[in-house]
Amino acid sequence: MIPRHTACRITICLLLTCLAAESPQAHPSPADRVQAITRDLATSPHPSDLLVARAQALREIGRWLEALRDLAAAEHRHGANAGIRLEQAYLLASAARWPECASRLDEALALEPEHLEALAFRSRVREQLGLADAALAAAEAFMKAHPH
């Protein structure tokens, strides 16, 4: 029998592999994306999505405070949104602020209970917090919501 923590890690790796297979492969550099999005923001009538996209790129290059500002502005304009809360969770994870990250994920899933990316990420966060049983439960919830 495989130990529970090993089974949890295997499940989490499978989940992340599944998500990675669904993501696009070719991207400009994060710095190039920040510049392009900043230009687009000047003329956009609905900037919330652009603010989130720029925050993602800013997070990738370690400009966390700017990313937080963009996410706060997007949330102010758009209101409560699972995608924005998930981006905040990623940002907090980048800073290894796991309890706050878990909180943001719980908020995202309260808004959208079957958000696949949030369900998958919650497993990893719970593992970081040392909650193996909760991580496995989160992985099982993801598998239930994403059966293929």
N, CA, C and O of each residue as an XYZ file, in Angstrom:
592
protein
N       0.842     -1.180      0.000
C       0.000      0.000      0.000
C       0.889      1.246      0.000
O       1.875      1.320      0.733
N       0.532      2.197     -0.814
C       1.288      3.449     -0.915
C       0.921      4.345      0.270
O      -0.262      4.510      0.567
N       1.926      4.933      0.959
C       1.614      5.858      2.055
C       0.744      7.013      1.554
O       0.870      7.440      0.406
N      -0.117      7.503      2.401
C      -1.084      8.543      2.034
C      -0.400      9.790      1.481
O      -0.868     10.346      0.488
N       0.706     10.252      2.099
C       1.380     11.463      1.612
C       1.987     11.241      0.234
O       2.033     12.173     -0.568
N       2.457     10.020     -0.064
C       2.995      9.719     -1.388
C       1.873      9.714     -2.421
O       2.032     10.247     -3.520
N       0.748      9.116     -2.070
C      -0.405      9.107     -2.974
C      -0.863     10.532     -3.262
O      -1.227     10.862     -4.390
N      -0.840     11.360     -2.242
C      -1.232     12.766     -2.396
C      -0.295     13.469     -3.375
O      -0.754     14.183     -4.266
N       1.003     13.274     -3.218
C       1.975     13.926     -4.110
C       1.813     13.448     -5.554
O       1.897     14.241     -6.492
N       1.586     12.163     -5.721
C       1.390     11.620     -7.063
C       0.147     12.234     -7.699
O       0.168     12.633     -8.863
N      -0.924     12.305     -6.935
C      -2.171     12.879     -7.446
C      -1.988     14.335     -7.826
O      -2.473     14.770     -8.870
N      -1.295     15.089     -6.994
C      -1.060     16.501     -7.285
C      -0.226     16.654     -8.553
O      -0.518     17.518     -9.380
N       0.801     15.835     -8.715
C       1.621     15.888     -9.944
C       0.777     15.592    -11.170
O       0.937     16.247    -12.200
N      -0.119     14.618    -11.079
C      -0.990     14.296    -12.204
C      -1.919     15.462    -12.524
O      -2.156     15.773    -13.692
N      -2.439     16.099    -11.489
C      -3.331     17.246    -11.700
C      -2.600     18.381    -12.403
O      -3.117     18.962    -13.357
N      -1.412     18.693    -11.936
C      -0.650     19.788    -12.534
C      -0.244     19.456    -13.965
O      -0.216     20.341    -14.821
N       0.069     18.198    -14.232
C       0.389     17.781    -15.595
C      -0.817     17.952    -16.502
O      -0.686     18.393    -17.644
N      -1.981     17.607    -15.996
C      -3.223     17.754    -16.766
C      -3.458     19.222    -17.102
O      -3.786     19.546    -18.243
N      -3.298     20.098    -16.143
C      -3.487     21.535    -16.393
C      -2.441     22.068    -17.358
O      -2.764     22.872    -18.232
N      -1.198     21.638    -17.216
C      -0.136     22.122    -18.096
C      -0.386     21.702    -19.541
O      -0.055     22.439    -20.471
N      -0.960     20.536    -19.727
C      -1.240     20.053    -21.082
C      -2.292     20.913    -21.771
O      -2.330     20.981    -22.999
N      -3.154     21.574    -20.983
C      -4.216     22.396    -21.556
C      -3.784     23.832    -21.797
O      -4.525     24.591    -22.421
N      -2.609     24.232    -21.323
C      -2.193     25.633    -21.451
C      -1.423     25.855    -22.750
O      -0.770     24.939    -23.251
N      -1.498     27.068    -23.296
C      -0.764     27.366    -24.528
C       0.743     27.270    -24.300
O       1.219     27.479    -23.184
N       1.485     26.957    -25.350
C       2.917     26.723    -25.226
C       3.782     27.934    -25.568
O       4.797     28.158    -24.907
N       3.418     28.711    -26.566
C       4.284     29.809    -27.019
C       3.771     31.145    -26.476
O       2.612     31.507    -26.678
N       4.650     31.866    -25.786
C       4.303     33.164    -25.202
C       5.465     34.133    -25.401
O       6.626     33.724    -25.425
N       5.145     35.414    -25.543
C       6.219     36.401    -25.451
C       6.723     36.446    -24.003
O       6.079     35.905    -23.104
N       7.849     37.078    -23.785
C       8.390     37.156    -22.426
C       7.431     37.949    -21.535
O       6.669     38.780    -22.029
N       7.467     37.697    -20.226
C       6.598     38.454    -19.322
C       6.814     39.967    -19.423
O       5.851     40.732    -19.384
N       8.059     40.398    -19.551
C       8.334     41.844    -19.658
C       7.706     42.421    -20.928
O       7.163     43.526    -20.910
N       7.781     41.671    -22.027
C       7.150     42.127    -23.271
C       5.633     42.188    -23.120
O       4.986     43.106    -23.625
N       5.071     41.199    -22.417
C       3.619     41.209    -22.186
C       3.210     42.406    -21.344
O       2.184     43.029    -21.617
N       3.999     42.740    -20.318
C       3.689     43.910    -19.482
C       3.636     45.164    -20.345
O       2.708     45.962    -20.221
N       4.615     45.342    -21.211
C       4.640     46.535    -22.072
C       3.441     46.566    -23.015
O       2.804     47.609    -23.165
N       3.127     45.447    -23.649
C       2.007     45.407    -24.594
C       0.681     45.656    -23.888
O      -0.168     46.389    -24.397
N       0.501     45.057    -22.735
C      -0.753     45.230    -21.997
C      -0.882     46.663    -21.500
O      -1.974     47.231    -21.515
N       0.217     47.242    -21.065
C       0.186     48.640    -20.605
C      -0.273     49.552    -21.738
O      -1.053     50.477    -21.512
N       0.203     49.302    -22.949
C      -0.246     50.084    -24.114
C      -1.741     49.888    -24.354
O      -2.465     50.851    -24.605
N      -2.196     48.647    -24.276
C      -3.609     48.350    -24.510
C      -4.519     48.964    -23.450
O      -5.651     49.347    -23.746
N      -4.027     49.058    -22.220
C      -4.835     49.627    -21.135
C      -5.222     51.080    -21.411
O      -6.281     51.537    -20.981
N      -4.370     51.792    -22.120
C      -4.627     53.209    -22.400
C      -5.883     53.411    -23.243
O      -6.502     54.473    -23.183
N      -6.269     52.399    -24.032
C      -7.417     52.568    -24.921
C      -8.564     51.611    -24.624
O      -9.563     51.625    -25.343
N      -8.457     50.795    -23.605
C      -9.479     49.790    -23.335
C     -10.652     50.352    -22.544
O     -10.456     50.985    -21.507
N     -11.886     50.122    -23.034
C     -13.056     50.553    -22.273
C     -13.364     49.607    -21.105
O     -14.082     49.990    -20.182
N     -12.829     48.372    -21.134
C     -13.057     47.383    -20.076
C     -11.711     46.805    -19.640
O     -11.325     45.728    -20.095
N     -11.002     47.503    -18.773
C      -9.616     47.119    -18.471
C      -9.427     45.993    -17.456
O      -8.290     45.583    -17.225
N     -10.487     45.479    -16.843
C     -10.295     44.474    -15.783
C      -9.496     43.266    -16.242
O      -8.563     42.846    -15.558
N      -9.849     42.700    -17.395
C      -9.116     41.529    -17.889
C      -7.665     41.860    -18.191
O      -6.768     41.052    -17.951
N      -7.444     43.058    -18.719
C      -6.067     43.470    -19.015
C      -5.262     43.665    -17.732
O      -4.077     43.335    -17.686
N      -5.901     44.199    -16.693
C      -5.214     44.374    -15.413
C      -4.801     43.016    -14.833
O      -3.704     42.875    -14.293
N      -5.678     42.030    -14.948
C      -5.356     40.688    -14.457
C      -4.212     40.090    -15.276
O      -3.284     39.506    -14.718
N      -4.280     40.237    -16.587
C      -3.209     39.707    -17.449
C      -1.872     40.370    -17.133
O      -0.835     39.708    -17.101
N      -1.903     41.682    -16.901
C      -0.645     42.362    -16.567
C      -0.143     41.904    -15.199
O       1.061     41.738    -15.004
N      -1.058     41.700    -14.256
C      -0.656     41.206    -12.931
C       0.019     39.842    -13.048
O       1.000     39.576    -12.354
N      -0.501     38.971    -13.924
C       0.119     37.660    -14.127
C       1.553     37.810    -14.631
O       2.467     37.144    -14.146
N       1.731     38.689    -15.604
C       3.071     38.904    -16.157
C       3.995     39.544    -15.120
O       5.168     39.182    -15.021
N       3.471     40.483    -14.359
C       4.275     41.130    -13.312
C       4.703     40.113    -12.253
O       5.832     40.159    -11.766
N       3.805     39.201    -11.900
C       4.141     38.150    -10.920
C       5.289     37.295    -11.444
O       6.198     36.938    -10.694
N       5.244     36.967    -12.732
C       6.280     36.118    -13.323
C       7.671     36.755    -13.258
O       8.675     36.044    -13.211
N       7.733     38.083    -13.253
C       9.041     38.741    -13.189
C       9.338     39.309    -11.798
O      10.259     40.106    -11.619
N       8.529     38.876    -10.814
C       8.810     39.226     -9.423
C       8.407     40.622     -8.998
O       8.862     41.100     -7.958
N       7.576     41.281     -9.761
C       7.121     42.634     -9.393
C       5.769     42.511     -8.684
O       4.732     42.932     -9.197
N       5.820     41.920     -7.487
C       4.629     41.531     -6.750
C       3.771     42.698     -6.298
O       2.544     42.623     -6.373
N       4.391     43.780     -5.829
C       3.589     44.919     -5.360
C       2.776     45.533     -6.490
O       1.613     45.889     -6.301
N       3.386     45.657     -7.661
C       2.650     46.172     -8.819
C       1.531     45.212     -9.213
O       0.437     45.640     -9.579
N       1.811     43.921     -9.135
C       0.794     42.919     -9.461
C      -0.379     43.015     -8.489
O      -1.538     42.939     -8.900
N      -0.080     43.180     -7.207
C      -1.147     43.344     -6.212
C      -2.002     44.570     -6.503
O      -3.225     44.528     -6.372
N      -1.355     45.658     -6.895
C      -2.110     46.876     -7.229
C      -3.030     46.635     -8.423
O      -4.189     47.050     -8.410
N      -2.519     45.971     -9.445
C      -3.360     45.687    -10.614
C      -4.544     44.793    -10.248
O      -5.659     45.020    -10.719
N      -4.313     43.786     -9.419
C      -5.404     42.897     -9.020
C      -6.436     43.634     -8.167
O      -7.637     43.400     -8.300
N      -5.969     44.519     -7.298
C      -6.900     45.317     -6.488
C      -7.735     46.230     -7.389
O      -8.936     46.387     -7.171
N      -7.105     46.828     -8.393
C      -7.836     47.700     -9.321
C      -8.843     46.891    -10.138
O      -9.962     47.351    -10.366
N      -8.460     45.698    -10.581
C      -9.379     44.848    -11.347
C     -10.567     44.435    -10.493
O     -11.706     44.435    -10.960
N     -10.300     44.086     -9.246
C     -11.390     43.687     -8.353
C     -12.306     44.875     -8.036
O     -13.521     44.716     -7.914
N     -11.719     46.046     -7.906
C     -12.518     47.257     -7.654
C     -13.470     47.521     -8.826
O     -14.628     47.890     -8.627
N     -12.972     47.329    -10.032
C     -13.790     47.586    -11.231
C     -14.773     46.472    -11.526
O     -15.886     46.724    -11.985
N     -14.365     45.249    -11.263
C     -15.169     44.087    -11.660
C     -16.023     43.545    -10.527
O     -17.069     42.947    -10.778
N     -15.602     43.739     -9.295
C     -16.282     43.127     -8.159
C     -15.683     41.768     -7.838
O     -14.672     41.371     -8.417
N     -16.310     41.064     -6.922
C     -15.811     39.747     -6.500
C     -15.782     38.806     -7.694
O     -16.758     38.698     -8.436
N     -14.647     38.123     -7.876
C     -14.443     37.293     -9.044
C     -13.484     36.169     -8.690
O     -12.419     36.414     -8.123
N     -13.855     34.932     -9.023
C     -13.015     33.776     -8.684
C     -11.648     33.846     -9.360
O     -10.641     33.490     -8.748
N     -11.600     34.295    -10.602
C     -10.330     34.379    -11.320
C      -9.363     35.359    -10.680
O      -8.164     35.094    -10.591
N      -9.888     36.491    -10.236
C      -9.038     37.491     -9.580
C      -8.535     36.953     -8.243
O      -7.367     37.131     -7.898
N      -9.418     36.295     -7.490
C      -8.995     35.715     -6.211
C      -7.939     34.634     -6.433
O      -7.007     34.507     -5.639
N      -8.078     33.861     -7.498
C      -7.070     32.844     -7.808
C      -5.729     33.488     -8.123
O      -4.687     33.011     -7.672
N      -5.749     34.568     -8.893
C      -4.489     35.273     -9.193
C      -3.855     35.822     -7.917
O      -2.634     35.790     -7.766
N      -4.680     36.325     -7.002
C      -4.149     36.788     -5.720
C      -3.509     35.624     -4.967
O      -2.469     35.789     -4.329
N      -4.133     34.447     -5.043
C      -3.577     33.266     -4.381
C      -2.224     32.892     -4.989
O      -1.286     32.572     -4.259
N      -2.116     32.929     -6.317
C      -0.834     32.636     -6.958
C       0.237     33.626     -6.499
O       1.375     33.243     -6.228
N      -0.134     34.870     -6.418
C       0.809     35.896     -5.994
C       1.275     35.648     -4.562
O       2.465     35.761     -4.267
N       0.344     35.310     -3.677
C       0.697     35.016     -2.285
C       1.556     33.749     -2.190
O       2.438     33.663     -1.336
N       1.304     32.775     -3.058
C       2.130     31.559     -3.081
C       3.553     31.895     -3.525
O       4.518     31.330     -3.012
N       3.675     32.811     -4.470
C       5.005     33.225     -4.932
C       5.824     33.802     -3.787
O       7.050     33.699     -3.777
N       5.141     34.407     -2.828
C       5.800     34.989     -1.661
C       5.820     34.016     -0.480
O       6.198     34.391      0.630
N       5.412     32.765     -0.719
C       5.350     31.719      0.315
C       4.463     32.113      1.491
O       4.726     31.740      2.634
N       3.422     32.863      1.202
C       2.450     33.255      2.232
C       1.256     32.293      2.142
O       0.158     32.666      1.728
N       1.516     31.032      2.548
C       0.588     29.930      2.329
C      -0.753     30.082      3.035
O      -1.776     29.807      2.408
N      -0.819     30.505      4.307
C      -2.146     30.648      4.933
C      -3.032     31.672      4.203
O      -4.225     31.441      4.011
N      -2.440     32.799      3.802
C      -3.203     33.808      3.061
C      -3.598     33.281      1.686
O      -4.696     33.549      1.198
N      -2.705     32.543      1.078
C      -2.977     31.930     -0.214
C      -4.176     30.986     -0.102
O      -5.076     31.022     -0.941
N      -4.188     30.153      0.920
C      -5.298     29.215      1.136
C      -6.611     29.966      1.325
O      -7.657     29.545      0.832
N      -6.544     31.065      2.035
C      -7.730     31.897      2.260
C      -8.300     32.432      0.946
O      -9.510     32.385      0.721
N      -7.420     32.938      0.085
C      -7.857     33.453     -1.219
C      -8.462     32.336     -2.067
O      -9.458     32.549     -2.759
N      -7.863     31.152     -2.014
C      -8.423     30.032     -2.766
C      -9.809     29.653     -2.256
O     -10.712     29.371     -3.044
N      -9.970     29.649     -0.937
C     -11.294     29.363     -0.369
C     -12.312     30.397     -0.852
O     -13.452     30.053     -1.165
N     -11.897     31.664     -0.912
C     -12.791     32.720     -1.408
C     -13.127     32.498     -2.885
O     -14.277     32.663     -3.294
N     -12.125     32.126     -3.682
C     -12.360     31.866     -5.109
C     -13.355     30.721     -5.282
O     -14.270     30.800     -6.102
N     -13.168     29.661     -4.505
C     -14.046     28.500     -4.632
C     -15.429     28.751     -4.034
O     -16.394     28.094     -4.425
N     -15.539     29.666     -3.115
C     -16.866     30.047     -2.614
C     -17.651     30.757     -3.727
O     -18.870     30.618     -3.832
N     -16.928     31.518     -4.551
C     -17.562     32.223     -5.661
C     -17.859     31.294     -6.840
O     -18.864     31.458     -7.531
N     -16.978     30.322     -7.061
C     -17.119     29.398     -8.193
C     -16.622     28.021     -7.761
O     -15.460     27.686     -7.988
N     -17.496     27.217     -7.138
C     -17.096     25.959     -6.507
C     -16.412     24.940     -7.420
O     -15.660     24.102     -6.923
N     -16.638     24.978     -8.712
C     -16.020     23.992     -9.593
C     -14.936     24.602    -10.488
O     -14.669     24.099    -11.579
N     -14.319     25.683    -10.021
C     -13.227     26.321    -10.772
C     -12.053     25.343    -10.775
O     -11.392     25.150     -9.755
N     -11.801     24.724    -11.943
C     -10.823     23.633    -12.017
C      -9.426     24.034    -11.584
O      -8.773     23.304    -10.838
N      -8.967     25.169    -12.036
C      -7.610     25.596    -11.700
C      -7.475     25.851    -10.201
O      -6.458     25.507     -9.599
N      -8.502     26.454     -9.600
C      -8.479     26.709     -8.156
C      -8.525     25.400     -7.372
O      -7.839     25.253     -6.361
N      -9.330     24.454     -7.837
C      -9.391     23.148     -7.166
C      -8.036     22.445     -7.205
O      -7.592     21.890     -6.201
N      -7.394     22.470     -8.346
C      -6.089     21.813     -8.479
C      -5.038     22.506     -7.617
O      -4.246     21.848     -6.943
N      -5.035     23.832     -7.643
C      -4.029     24.580     -6.882
C      -4.238     24.413     -5.376
O      -3.274     24.396     -4.611
N      -5.505     24.288     -4.950
C      -5.789     24.126     -3.522
C      -5.096     22.883     -2.968
O      -4.645     22.893     -1.823
N      -5.005     21.827     -3.749
C      -4.295     20.630     -3.318
C      -2.850     20.931     -2.970
O      -2.355     20.525     -1.919
N      -2.173     21.649     -3.867
C      -0.760     21.985     -3.651
C      -0.589     22.870     -2.416
O       0.331     22.679     -1.622
N      -1.484     23.831     -2.272
C      -1.393     24.749     -1.130
C      -1.596     23.995      0.175
O      -0.871     24.217      1.145
N      -2.570     23.116      0.200
C      -2.813     22.340      1.424
C      -1.621     21.445      1.748
O      -1.299     21.233      2.917
N      -0.973     20.926      0.721
C       0.234     20.138      0.967
C       1.321     21.020      1.581
O       2.006     20.602      2.514
N       1.483     22.242      1.059
C       2.474     23.180      1.613
C       2.185     23.500      3.072
O       3.104     23.746      3.854
N       0.915     23.497      3.434
C       0.532     23.775      4.819
C       0.649     22.543      5.714
O       0.367     22.615      6.910
N       1.068     21.407      5.135
C       1.221     20.187      5.916
C      -0.086     19.467      6.177
O      -0.191     18.696      7.130
N      -1.078     19.709      5.346
C      -2.397     19.111      5.526
C      -2.609     18.023      4.463
O      -3.357     18.219      3.506
N      -1.948     16.890      4.643
C      -1.972     15.830      3.634
C      -3.382     15.329      3.350
O      -3.749     15.147      2.189
N      -4.181     15.102      4.395
C      -5.543     14.606      4.174
C      -6.377     15.635      3.417
O      -7.142     15.279      2.521
N      -6.230     16.904      3.775
C      -6.972     17.956      3.090
C      -6.475     18.102      1.647
O      -7.268     18.379      0.747
N      -5.177     17.920      1.423
C      -4.629     17.995      0.068
C      -5.190     16.873     -0.794
O      -5.538     17.087     -1.955
N      -5.275     15.679     -0.223
C      -5.830     14.556     -0.971
C      -7.313     14.790     -1.257
O      -7.784     14.488     -2.354
N      -8.043     15.317     -0.297
C      -9.468     15.623     -0.513
C      -9.627     16.662     -1.620
O     -10.536     16.558     -2.443
N      -8.746     17.662     -1.644
C      -8.803     18.676     -2.697
C      -8.496     18.059     -4.052
O      -9.137     18.395     -5.048
N      -7.519     17.159     -4.096
C      -7.187     16.477     -5.348
C      -8.361     15.625     -5.822
O      -8.662     15.587     -7.015
N      -9.013     14.954     -4.902
C     -10.187     14.148     -5.264
C     -11.332     15.030     -5.774
O     -12.040     14.646     -6.705
N     -11.516     16.201     -5.173
C     -12.546     17.135     -5.645
C     -12.252     17.581     -7.068
O     -13.160     17.702     -7.891
N     -10.966     17.827     -7.353
C     -10.583     18.204     -8.714
C     -10.895     17.075     -9.685
O     -11.472     17.308    -10.747
N     -10.514     15.841     -9.322
C     -10.743     14.698    -10.210
C     -12.230     14.493    -10.461
O     -12.624     14.114    -11.564
N     -13.052     14.737     -9.463
C     -14.492     14.607     -9.632
C     -15.027     15.660    -10.607
O     -15.891     15.369    -11.433
N     -14.504     16.885    -10.501
C     -14.949     17.973    -11.375
C     -14.328     17.886    -12.764
O     -14.862     18.463    -13.711
N     -13.220     17.182    -12.902
C     -12.482     17.104    -14.171
C     -12.161     15.637    -14.450
O     -11.014     15.219    -14.292
N     -13.153     14.852    -14.861
C     -12.978     13.400    -14.949
C     -12.044     12.895    -16.052
O     -11.616     11.743    -15.982
N     -11.706     13.698    -17.063
C     -10.856     13.136    -18.124
C      -9.417     13.452    -17.933
O      -8.583     13.048    -18.743
